[in-house]
C-alpha positions as MATLAB code, in Angstrom:
seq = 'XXXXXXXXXXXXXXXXXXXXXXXXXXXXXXXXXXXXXXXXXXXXXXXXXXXXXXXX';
ca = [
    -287.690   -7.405    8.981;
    -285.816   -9.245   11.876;
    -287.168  -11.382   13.945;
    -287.127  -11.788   17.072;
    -284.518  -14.029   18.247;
    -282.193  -12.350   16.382;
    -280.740   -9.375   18.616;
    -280.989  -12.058   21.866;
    -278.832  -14.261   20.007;
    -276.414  -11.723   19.089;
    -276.263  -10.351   22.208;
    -275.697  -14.073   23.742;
    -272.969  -14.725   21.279;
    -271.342  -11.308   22.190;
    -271.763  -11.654   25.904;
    -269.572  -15.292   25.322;
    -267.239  -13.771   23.262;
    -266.320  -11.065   26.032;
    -266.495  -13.649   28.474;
    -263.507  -14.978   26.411;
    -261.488  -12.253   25.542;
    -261.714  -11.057   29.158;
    -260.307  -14.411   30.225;
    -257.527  -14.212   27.977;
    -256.630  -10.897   28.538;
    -256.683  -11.752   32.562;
    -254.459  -14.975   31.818;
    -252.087  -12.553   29.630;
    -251.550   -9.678   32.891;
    -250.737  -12.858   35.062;
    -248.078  -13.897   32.785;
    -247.243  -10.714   32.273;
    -246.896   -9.685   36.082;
    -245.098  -13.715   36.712;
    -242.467  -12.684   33.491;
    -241.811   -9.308   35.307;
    -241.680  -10.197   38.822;
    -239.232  -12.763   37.408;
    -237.245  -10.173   35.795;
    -234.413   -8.964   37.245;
    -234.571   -5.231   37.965;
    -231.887   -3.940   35.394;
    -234.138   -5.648   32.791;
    -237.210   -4.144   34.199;
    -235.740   -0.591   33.996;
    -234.696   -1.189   30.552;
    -238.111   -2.245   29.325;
    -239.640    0.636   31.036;
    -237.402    3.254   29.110;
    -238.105    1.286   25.743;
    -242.076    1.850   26.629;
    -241.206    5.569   27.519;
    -239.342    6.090   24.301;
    -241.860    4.299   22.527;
    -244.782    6.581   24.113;
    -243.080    9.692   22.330;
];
């Protein structure tokens, strides 16, 4: 049988663990967006056909 602490704990250590992911993935799209604003637009075309081709 489980207890009952068990599911509030997991859903505690879950609920911190999303809080982290979601903070890196927001950190990632802002260097993301800074790298591509950066980019020159020749080089942003050409990434955008590699993700097209790579789509098919």
């Amino acid at each position: 049988m489980l207890d009952h602490h068990q599911p509030s704990a997991v859903a505690v250590s879950t609920a911190i663990i999303m809080t982290e992911v979601k903070r890196y993935a927001m950190a990632v799209t802002a260097m993301a967006g800074f790298v591509g604003y950066r980019t020159n637009q020749t080089g942003f075309t050409r990434i955008r056909l590699q993700m097209k081709l790579m789509m098919k």
